[in-house]
mmCIF file of C-alpha atoms (C1' of nucleotides) in Angstrom:
data_model
loop_
_atom_site.group_PDB
_atom_site.id
_atom_site.type_symbol
_atom_site.label_atom_id
_atom_site.label_comp_id
_atom_site.label_asym_id
_atom_site.label_seq_id
_atom_site.Cartn_x
_atom_site.Cartn_y
_atom_site.Cartn_z
ATOM 1 C CA MET Y 120 83.774 114.582 97.302
ATOM 2 C CA LYS Y 121 82.234 117.795 98.476
ATOM 3 C CA ALA Y 122 79.411 118.117 100.817
ATOM 4 C CA SER Y 123 76.939 120.501 97.623
ATOM 5 C CA LYS Y 124 74.738 120.434 100.414
ATOM 6 C CA GLY Y 125 75.868 122.235 103.632
ATOM 7 C CA SER Y 126 74.962 120.375 106.280
ATOM 8 C CA PRO Y 127 76.573 121.221 109.308
ATOM 9 C CA LEU Y 128 75.863 117.863 110.606
ATOM 10 C CA LEU Y 129 77.904 115.765 107.039
ATOM 11 C CA GLU Y 130 81.022 117.992 107.999
ATOM 12 C CA LYS Y 131 81.049 117.026 111.113
ATOM 13 C CA VAL Y 132 80.482 112.662 109.624
ATOM 14 C CA LYS Y 133 83.859 113.369 107.741
ATOM 15 C CA GLN Y 134 85.246 113.394 110.843
ATOM 16 C CA ARG Y 135 84.772 109.847 111.899
ATOM 17 C CA GLY Y 136 86.811 107.944 109.129
ATOM 18 C CA ASP Y 137 84.620 105.019 107.666
ATOM 19 C CA LEU Y 138 86.732 102.140 107.117
ATOM 20 C CA HIS Y 139 84.946 100.206 104.676
ATOM 21 C CA ALA Y 140 85.161 103.396 102.252
ATOM 22 C CA ALA Y 141 87.975 102.605 99.709
ATOM 23 C CA GLY Y 142 88.930 105.763 99.688
ATOM 24 C CA CYS Y 143 89.256 106.584 103.190
ATOM 25 C CA PRO Y 144 92.313 108.782 104.822
ATOM 26 C CA SER Y 145 91.486 106.040 108.097
ATOM 27 C CA ARG Y 146 92.665 103.229 105.584
ATOM 28 C CA GLY Y 147 96.308 104.654 105.552
ATOM 29 C CA VAL Y 148 96.100 105.054 109.362
ATOM 30 C CA LEU Y 149 95.327 101.579 109.348
ATOM 31 C CA GLU Y 150 98.060 100.266 106.930
ATOM 32 C CA HIS Y 151 100.775 102.101 109.256
ATOM 33 C CA VAL Y 152 98.880 100.522 112.495
ATOM 34 C CA THR Y 153 98.617 97.097 111.701
ATOM 35 C CA SER Y 154 101.227 96.719 109.555
ATOM 36 C CA GLN Y 155 103.968 94.292 110.241
ATOM 37 C CA TRP Y 156 106.554 96.101 112.426
ATOM 38 C CA GLY Y 157 104.275 98.867 112.668
ATOM 39 C CA VAL Y 158 102.258 96.931 115.219
ATOM 40 C CA LEU Y 159 105.364 95.165 117.140
ATOM 41 C CA VAL Y 160 106.693 98.343 117.383
ATOM 42 C CA LEU Y 161 104.003 99.890 119.023
ATOM 43 C CA VAL Y 162 103.334 96.714 121.822
ATOM 44 C CA ALA Y 163 107.407 97.068 122.499
ATOM 45 C CA LEU Y 164 107.151 100.803 123.495
ATOM 46 C CA LYS Y 165 104.459 99.935 125.226
ATOM 47 C CA GLU Y 166 105.088 97.329 127.089
ATOM 48 C CA ASP Y 167 108.722 98.435 127.694
ATOM 49 C CA GLY Y 168 108.482 102.569 127.783
ATOM 50 C CA THR Y 169 111.073 104.390 125.662
ATOM 51 C CA HIS Y 170 113.752 103.008 123.342
ATOM 52 C CA ARG Y 171 117.119 103.757 121.460
ATOM 53 C CA PHE Y 172 116.542 102.503 117.793
ATOM 54 C CA SER Y 173 119.186 99.559 118.290
ATOM 55 C CA GLU Y 174 117.337 98.607 121.759
ATOM 56 C CA LEU Y 175 113.804 98.458 119.503
ATOM 57 C CA ARG Y 176 115.968 96.799 116.470
ATOM 58 C CA ARG Y 177 117.145 93.898 118.919
ATOM 59 C CA LYS Y 178 113.821 93.344 120.505
ATOM 60 C CA VAL Y 179 111.087 93.243 117.731
ATOM 61 C CA GLY Y 180 113.373 90.402 116.274
ATOM 62 C CA GLY Y 181 114.244 90.829 112.094
ATOM 63 C CA VAL Y 182 113.394 93.730 110.958
ATOM 64 C CA SER Y 183 115.629 95.127 108.690
ATOM 65 C CA GLU Y 184 117.330 99.267 109.528
ATOM 66 C CA LYS Y 185 115.505 100.222 106.818
ATOM 67 C CA MET Y 186 111.918 99.063 107.735
ATOM 68 C CA LEU Y 187 112.652 100.527 110.799
ATOM 69 C CA ALA Y 188 113.556 103.770 110.169
ATOM 70 C CA GLN Y 189 110.544 103.320 107.650
ATOM 71 C CA THR Y 190 108.187 101.988 110.268
ATOM 72 C CA LEU Y 191 108.845 104.547 113.053
ATOM 73 C CA GLN Y 192 108.838 107.023 111.012
ATOM 74 C CA ALA Y 193 105.080 106.750 109.879
ATOM 75 C CA LEU Y 194 104.206 106.368 113.125
ATOM 76 C CA GLU Y 195 105.921 109.397 114.054
ATOM 77 C CA GLN Y 196 104.129 111.000 110.958
ATOM 78 C CA ASP Y 197 100.911 109.863 112.181
ATOM 79 C CA GLY Y 198 101.779 111.242 116.145
ATOM 80 C CA PHE Y 199 101.656 108.025 117.955
ATOM 81 C CA VAL Y 200 105.781 107.781 118.229
ATOM 82 C CA HIS Y 201 107.349 110.681 119.592
ATOM 83 C CA ARG Y 202 111.082 110.941 118.350
ATOM 84 C CA GLU Y 203 113.933 112.605 120.412
ATOM 85 C CA ALA Y 204 116.707 113.270 119.417
ATOM 86 C CA HIS Y 205 120.131 114.726 121.381
ATOM 87 C CA PRO Y 206 122.508 116.653 119.916
ATOM 88 C CA VAL Y 207 125.582 114.426 121.031
ATOM 89 C CA ILE Y 208 128.421 112.491 119.894
ATOM 90 C CA PRO Y 209 127.748 109.747 119.473
ATOM 91 C CA PRO Y 210 124.142 110.596 118.359
ATOM 92 C CA HIS Y 211 121.107 109.077 120.554
ATOM 93 C CA VAL Y 212 117.688 108.736 119.495
ATOM 94 C CA ASP Y 213 114.929 108.593 122.194
ATOM 95 C CA TYR Y 214 112.056 106.677 120.603
ATOM 96 C CA SER Y 215 108.291 106.229 122.896
ATOM 97 C CA LEU Y 216 104.373 107.021 122.773
ATOM 98 C CA THR Y 217 102.429 109.730 122.615
ATOM 99 C CA PRO Y 218 99.253 110.194 124.323
ATOM 100 C CA LEU Y 219 97.856 109.038 120.829
ATOM 101 C CA GLY Y 220 100.132 106.088 120.523
ATOM 102 C CA GLU Y 221 99.057 104.849 123.793
ATOM 103 C CA GLU Y 222 95.614 104.847 123.358
ATOM 104 C CA VAL Y 223 95.539 103.148 120.613
ATOM 105 C CA ALA Y 224 98.654 101.113 121.669
ATOM 106 C CA VAL Y 225 96.193 99.678 124.225
ATOM 107 C CA HIS Y 226 94.125 97.694 120.972
ATOM 108 C CA VAL Y 227 97.084 96.382 119.803
ATOM 109 C CA GLU Y 228 98.095 94.961 123.016
ATOM 110 C CA ALA Y 229 94.912 93.527 123.760
ATOM 111 C CA LEU Y 230 95.506 91.941 120.020
ATOM 112 C CA THR Y 231 98.502 90.811 120.314
ATOM 113 C CA SER Y 232 98.137 89.067 123.561
ATOM 114 C CA TRP Y 233 95.343 87.292 122.814
ATOM 115 C CA ILE Y 234 97.193 85.661 119.913
ATOM 116 C CA GLU Y 235 100.198 84.982 122.093
ATOM 117 C CA ASP Y 236 97.944 83.137 124.488
ATOM 118 C CA ASN Y 237 95.306 81.311 121.997
ATOM 119 C CA VAL Y 238 98.237 80.885 119.425
ATOM 120 C CA HIS Y 239 98.461 76.931 120.295
ATOM 121 C CA ARG Y 240 94.416 76.534 119.473
ATOM 122 C CA VAL Y 241 95.086 78.694 116.319
ATOM 123 C CA MET Y 242 97.660 75.905 115.334
ATOM 124 C CA THR Y 243 95.123 72.886 116.197
ATOM 125 C CA ALA Y 244 92.913 74.437 114.031
ATOM 126 C CA ARG Y 245 95.485 74.471 111.523
ATOM 127 C CA THR Y 246 96.261 70.918 111.965
ATOM 128 C CA GLN Y 247 93.027 69.451 111.234
ATOM 129 C CA ALA Y 248 91.659 71.305 108.901
ATOM 130 C CA LEU Y 249 91.470 69.468 105.423
ATOM 131 C CA PRO Y 250 93.177 71.003 102.106
ATOM 132 C CA ARG Y 251 90.940 71.438 99.835
ATOM 133 C CA LYS Y 252 93.038 69.756 97.248
ATOM 134 C CA LYS Y 253 95.328 67.041 97.540
ATOM 135 C CA ALA Y 254 98.704 67.756 98.199
ATOM 136 C CA SER Y 255 100.791 67.940 94.714
ATOM 137 C CA MET G 293 95.843 81.961 137.968
ATOM 138 C CA LYS G 294 98.192 78.734 136.726
ATOM 139 C CA ALA G 295 101.620 79.032 140.009
ATOM 140 C CA SER G 296 104.019 77.459 137.311
ATOM 141 C CA LYS G 297 107.062 76.777 139.374
ATOM 142 C CA GLY G 298 109.652 74.415 137.983
ATOM 143 C CA SER G 299 107.349 71.794 137.030
ATOM 144 C CA PRO G 300 106.012 70.268 134.197
ATOM 145 C CA LEU G 301 104.060 72.772 133.369
ATOM 146 C CA LEU G 302 106.794 74.074 131.614
ATOM 147 C CA GLU G 303 105.823 72.946 128.632
ATOM 148 C CA LYS G 304 103.016 74.421 128.604
ATOM 149 C CA VAL G 305 105.015 78.056 127.914
ATOM 150 C CA LYS G 306 105.664 76.346 124.429
ATOM 151 C CA GLN G 307 102.447 76.996 123.605
ATOM 152 C CA ARG G 308 102.181 80.257 124.406
ATOM 153 C CA GLY G 309 103.359 82.615 121.784
ATOM 154 C CA ASP G 310 106.543 85.059 121.196
ATOM 155 C CA LEU G 311 105.662 87.739 118.663
ATOM 156 C CA HIS G 312 109.029 89.205 119.308
ATOM 157 C CA ALA G 313 110.607 86.147 117.893
ATOM 158 C CA ALA G 314 111.380 86.051 114.228
ATOM 159 C CA GLY G 315 110.625 82.333 114.203
ATOM 160 C CA CYS G 316 107.774 82.171 116.485
ATOM 161 C CA PRO G 317 104.621 80.459 114.583
ATOM 162 C CA SER G 318 101.966 83.054 115.906
ATOM 163 C CA ARG G 319 103.849 86.005 113.595
ATOM 164 C CA GLY G 320 101.747 83.855 110.855
ATOM 165 C CA VAL G 321 98.653 84.709 112.823
ATOM 166 C CA LEU G 322 99.560 87.963 113.605
ATOM 167 C CA GLU G 323 100.065 88.234 110.070
ATOM 168 C CA HIS G 324 96.641 87.287 109.151
ATOM 169 C CA VAL G 325 94.471 88.562 111.070
ATOM 170 C CA THR G 326 96.134 91.750 111.117
ATOM 171 C CA SER G 327 96.943 91.786 107.144
ATOM 172 C CA GLN G 328 94.797 94.556 104.881
ATOM 173 C CA TRP G 329 91.976 92.671 104.079
ATOM 174 C CA GLY G 330 91.436 90.278 107.249
ATOM 175 C CA VAL G 331 91.105 92.692 109.127
ATOM 176 C CA LEU G 332 88.441 94.388 107.156
ATOM 177 C CA VAL G 333 86.625 91.413 107.082
ATOM 178 C CA LEU G 334 86.914 90.552 110.463
ATOM 179 C CA VAL G 335 85.317 93.282 111.149
ATOM 180 C CA ALA G 336 82.677 93.108 108.194
ATOM 181 C CA LEU G 337 81.841 89.395 109.629
ATOM 182 C CA LYS G 338 81.533 90.508 113.345
ATOM 183 C CA GLU G 339 79.721 93.349 112.637
ATOM 184 C CA ASP G 340 76.610 92.334 110.068
ATOM 185 C CA GLY G 341 77.353 88.180 111.326
ATOM 186 C CA THR G 342 76.881 85.990 108.158
ATOM 187 C CA HIS G 343 77.646 86.771 104.480
ATOM 188 C CA ARG G 344 78.045 85.646 101.180
ATOM 189 C CA PHE G 345 81.047 85.495 99.096
ATOM 190 C CA SER G 346 79.638 89.068 97.262
ATOM 191 C CA GLU G 347 78.782 91.123 99.807
ATOM 192 C CA LEU G 348 81.972 90.731 101.592
ATOM 193 C CA ARG G 349 82.986 91.717 97.799
ATOM 194 C CA ARG G 350 80.534 94.315 97.915
ATOM 195 C CA LYS G 351 81.162 95.910 101.425
ATOM 196 C CA VAL G 352 85.356 95.436 101.882
ATOM 197 C CA GLY G 353 85.676 98.849 99.536
ATOM 198 C CA GLY G 354 88.793 97.853 97.068
ATOM 199 C CA VAL G 355 89.231 94.148 97.819
ATOM 200 C CA SER G 356 89.676 91.948 94.537
ATOM 201 C CA GLU G 357 88.398 88.491 93.861
ATOM 202 C CA LYS G 358 91.762 86.904 94.657
ATOM 203 C CA MET G 359 92.446 89.245 97.641
ATOM 204 C CA LEU G 360 88.912 87.960 99.130
ATOM 205 C CA ALA G 361 89.254 84.470 98.988
ATOM 206 C CA GLN G 362 93.022 84.768 99.776
ATOM 207 C CA THR G 363 92.186 85.821 103.140
ATOM 208 C CA LEU G 364 89.413 83.830 103.803
ATOM 209 C CA GLN G 365 91.474 80.837 103.075
ATOM 210 C CA ALA G 366 93.470 82.168 105.331
ATOM 211 C CA LEU G 367 91.066 83.137 108.049
ATOM 212 C CA GLU G 368 89.582 79.625 107.572
ATOM 213 C CA GLN G 369 92.328 77.350 107.816
ATOM 214 C CA ASP G 370 93.342 79.291 111.014
ATOM 215 C CA GLY G 371 89.847 78.457 112.333
ATOM 216 C CA PHE G 372 88.169 82.203 112.202
ATOM 217 C CA VAL G 373 85.759 81.727 109.944
ATOM 218 C CA HIS G 374 83.504 79.084 108.961
ATOM 219 C CA ARG G 375 82.882 78.340 105.807
ATOM 220 C CA GLU G 376 79.355 76.558 104.204
ATOM 221 C CA ALA G 377 79.155 75.830 100.654
ATOM 222 C CA HIS G 378 75.628 74.698 99.876
ATOM 223 C CA PRO G 379 75.741 71.949 97.083
ATOM 224 C CA VAL G 380 72.988 73.962 94.553
ATOM 225 C CA ILE G 381 72.942 75.900 91.187
ATOM 226 C CA PRO G 382 73.587 78.244 91.103
ATOM 227 C CA PRO G 383 76.573 78.187 94.174
ATOM 228 C CA HIS G 384 76.050 79.436 97.648
ATOM 229 C CA VAL G 385 78.448 79.994 99.995
ATOM 230 C CA ASP G 386 78.272 81.684 103.469
ATOM 231 C CA TYR G 387 81.163 82.342 105.962
ATOM 232 C CA SER G 388 80.968 83.371 109.098
ATOM 233 C CA LEU G 389 83.078 83.916 112.132
ATOM 234 C CA THR G 390 83.759 81.205 114.231
ATOM 235 C CA PRO G 391 83.473 81.434 118.096
ATOM 236 C CA LEU G 392 87.470 81.265 118.091
ATOM 237 C CA GLY G 393 87.021 84.138 115.251
ATOM 238 C CA GLU G 394 84.331 86.412 117.186
ATOM 239 C CA GLU G 395 87.186 85.870 120.132
ATOM 240 C CA VAL G 396 89.120 88.347 117.831
ATOM 241 C CA ALA G 397 87.028 89.779 116.105
ATOM 242 C CA VAL G 398 86.346 91.444 119.522
ATOM 243 C CA HIS G 399 90.138 92.549 119.169
ATOM 244 C CA VAL G 400 90.104 93.804 115.891
ATOM 245 C CA GLU G 401 87.300 95.340 115.785
ATOM 246 C CA ALA G 402 87.929 97.434 119.281
ATOM 247 C CA LEU G 403 90.836 98.551 117.379
ATOM 248 C CA THR G 404 89.216 99.877 114.036
ATOM 249 C CA SER G 405 87.105 101.481 115.829
ATOM 250 C CA TRP G 406 89.266 103.293 117.347
ATOM 251 C CA ILE G 407 90.857 104.574 114.261
ATOM 252 C CA GLU G 408 87.592 105.349 112.790
ATOM 253 C CA ASP G 409 87.127 107.702 115.598
ATOM 254 C CA ASN G 410 90.353 109.415 115.779
ATOM 255 C CA VAL G 411 91.656 109.808 112.705
ATOM 256 C CA HIS G 412 90.327 113.440 112.169
ATOM 257 C CA ARG G 413 92.894 113.622 115.218
ATOM 258 C CA VAL G 414 95.955 111.719 112.705
ATOM 259 C CA MET G 415 94.847 113.926 110.230
ATOM 260 C CA THR G 416 96.031 116.572 112.027
ATOM 261 C CA ALA G 417 98.688 115.863 113.466
ATOM 262 C CA ARG G 418 100.007 114.562 110.338
ATOM 263 C CA THR G 419 99.149 118.174 109.606
ATOM 264 C CA GLN G 420 101.634 119.949 112.408
ATOM 265 C CA ALA G 421 104.490 117.163 111.454
ATOM 266 C CA LEU G 422 106.625 119.239 109.801
ATOM 267 C CA PRO G 423 108.730 117.341 107.013
ATOM 268 C CA ARG G 424 112.258 116.440 107.030
ATOM 269 C CA LYS G 425 112.624 117.084 103.946
ATOM 270 C CA LYS G 426 110.421 118.172 101.470
ATOM 271 C CA ALA G 427 107.583 116.427 101.457
ATOM 272 C CA SER G 428 105.743 114.115 98.958
ATOM 273 C "C1'" DC K 195 77.482 82.299 91.503
ATOM 274 C "C1'" DC K 196 82.044 81.180 93.362
ATOM 275 C "C1'" DG K 197 86.332 80.571 93.278
ATOM 276 C "C1'" DT K 198 90.607 78.669 90.006
ATOM 277 C "C1'" DA K 199 94.966 78.936 87.395
ATOM 278 C "C1'" DT K 200 97.754 82.192 84.847
ATOM 279 C "C1'" DC K 201 100.074 86.030 83.044
ATOM 280 C "C1'" DC K 202 102.938 90.043 84.555
ATOM 281 C "C1'" DG K 203 103.466 95.072 86.286
ATOM 282 C "C1'" DC K 204 105.100 97.591 90.160
ATOM 283 C "C1'" DT K 205 105.917 97.882 95.070
ATOM 284 C "C1'" DC K 206 107.796 95.940 98.883
ATOM 285 C "C1'" DC K 207 112.304 95.072 101.178
ATOM 286 C "C1'" DG K 208 116.995 93.377 102.137
ATOM 287 C "C1'" DA K 209 121.664 93.502 100.436
ATOM 288 C "C1'" DT K 210 125.578 97.671 100.750
ATOM 289 C "C1'" DA K 211 127.705 101.714 101.030
ATOM 290 C "C1'" DC K 212 128.048 105.808 102.570
ATOM 291 C "C1'" DT K 213 126.982 110.630 106.061
ATOM 292 C "C1'" DG K 214 126.872 113.757 110.234
ATOM 293 C "C1'" DC Q 126 124.947 105.203 116.574
ATOM 294 C "C1'" DA Q 127 121.688 107.085 114.335
ATOM 295 C "C1'" DG Q 128 119.952 107.032 109.821
ATOM 296 C "C1'" DT Q 129 120.170 108.307 104.341
ATOM 297 C "C1'" DA Q 130 120.743 106.148 98.914
ATOM 298 C "C1'" DT Q 131 120.469 103.644 95.583
ATOM 299 C "C1'" DC Q 132 119.913 98.741 93.369
ATOM 300 C "C1'" DG Q 133 117.816 94.167 92.222
ATOM 301 C "C1'" DG Q 134 115.735 90.236 93.394
ATOM 302 C "C1'" DA Q 135 111.132 88.423 95.199
ATOM 303 C "C1'" DG Q 136 106.640 88.575 95.839
ATOM 304 C "C1'" DC Q 137 102.461 90.393 96.221
ATOM 305 C "C1'" DG Q 138 98.321 92.054 93.468
ATOM 306 C "C1'" DG Q 139 95.216 93.064 90.072
ATOM 307 C "C1'" DA Q 140 93.153 91.849 85.137
ATOM 308 C "C1'" DT Q 141 91.648 88.251 82.352
ATOM 309 C "C1'" DA Q 142 90.183 83.153 81.264
ATOM 310 C "C1'" DC Q 143 87.893 78.784 82.632
ATOM 311 C "C1'" DG Q 144 86.226 75.161 85.381
ATOM 312 C "C1'" DG Q 145 82.541 73.663 89.042
#
DNA sequence: CCGTATCCGCTCCGATACTG
DNA sequence: CAGTATCGGAGCGGATACGG
């Protein structure tokens, strides 16, 4: 939607995303960052710095080559991950966080750390959750 | 603060999740919290407190009834959301964060706020990202 | 008003094969 | 080693109808 009433301040609003709005580009960014493998890749790179492709694959348990490549491309395109390919044989590619990636990874890691620390509380809650209907 | 050295305290380690392990239950918790609608629901409840079902549906743009109900059930089962159904006609159901939910929502909101504030930087990065192949 | 149940298209994802 | 291309099954998610 175009703001035909040209208030300069209104233009600025465009720059701050609103995740409650369905069409906002920030939704896409959120999807990339909080995607199943996106979270784990960001944390892995934050914890241990630069990784090669296969290192990441080993570190992030259960991820397939396809999804890892796909995830890395999304994060690279969003400017969170830096990809450096060395033109040697055999190929050698290093992935690391950009400054932008470091910033977002701080928050992601805070979240994952909390989950790791409190997963037992959640498991307890699940046990006590009474099924709304009879288990068949 | 807890110095565990080969003591029975080691058993406690089991209670701390490891998101890098594919089979760890913490993976499931992460999935719920960082799911597309899970994130937005947690933030909505954190920002404005108690919501009714239809309020939530209006607030979280683009969510369907099915996915909202599904998301709320997952978060309720994990102990993040409290569901209170008033037995009146027409039915009236309130959703709010539990203390556990408040804790995790702090981190989730920190992440979403960062994204909203910095989405323009990401969009800039996307523009400058050179397509490895023809743009899709 | 607040869900649940069913159907069904569509996307995601894993497996496989291939290239540089 | 580090990807890309293609195929096919599985499950997500939307629309609709219905129950409490």
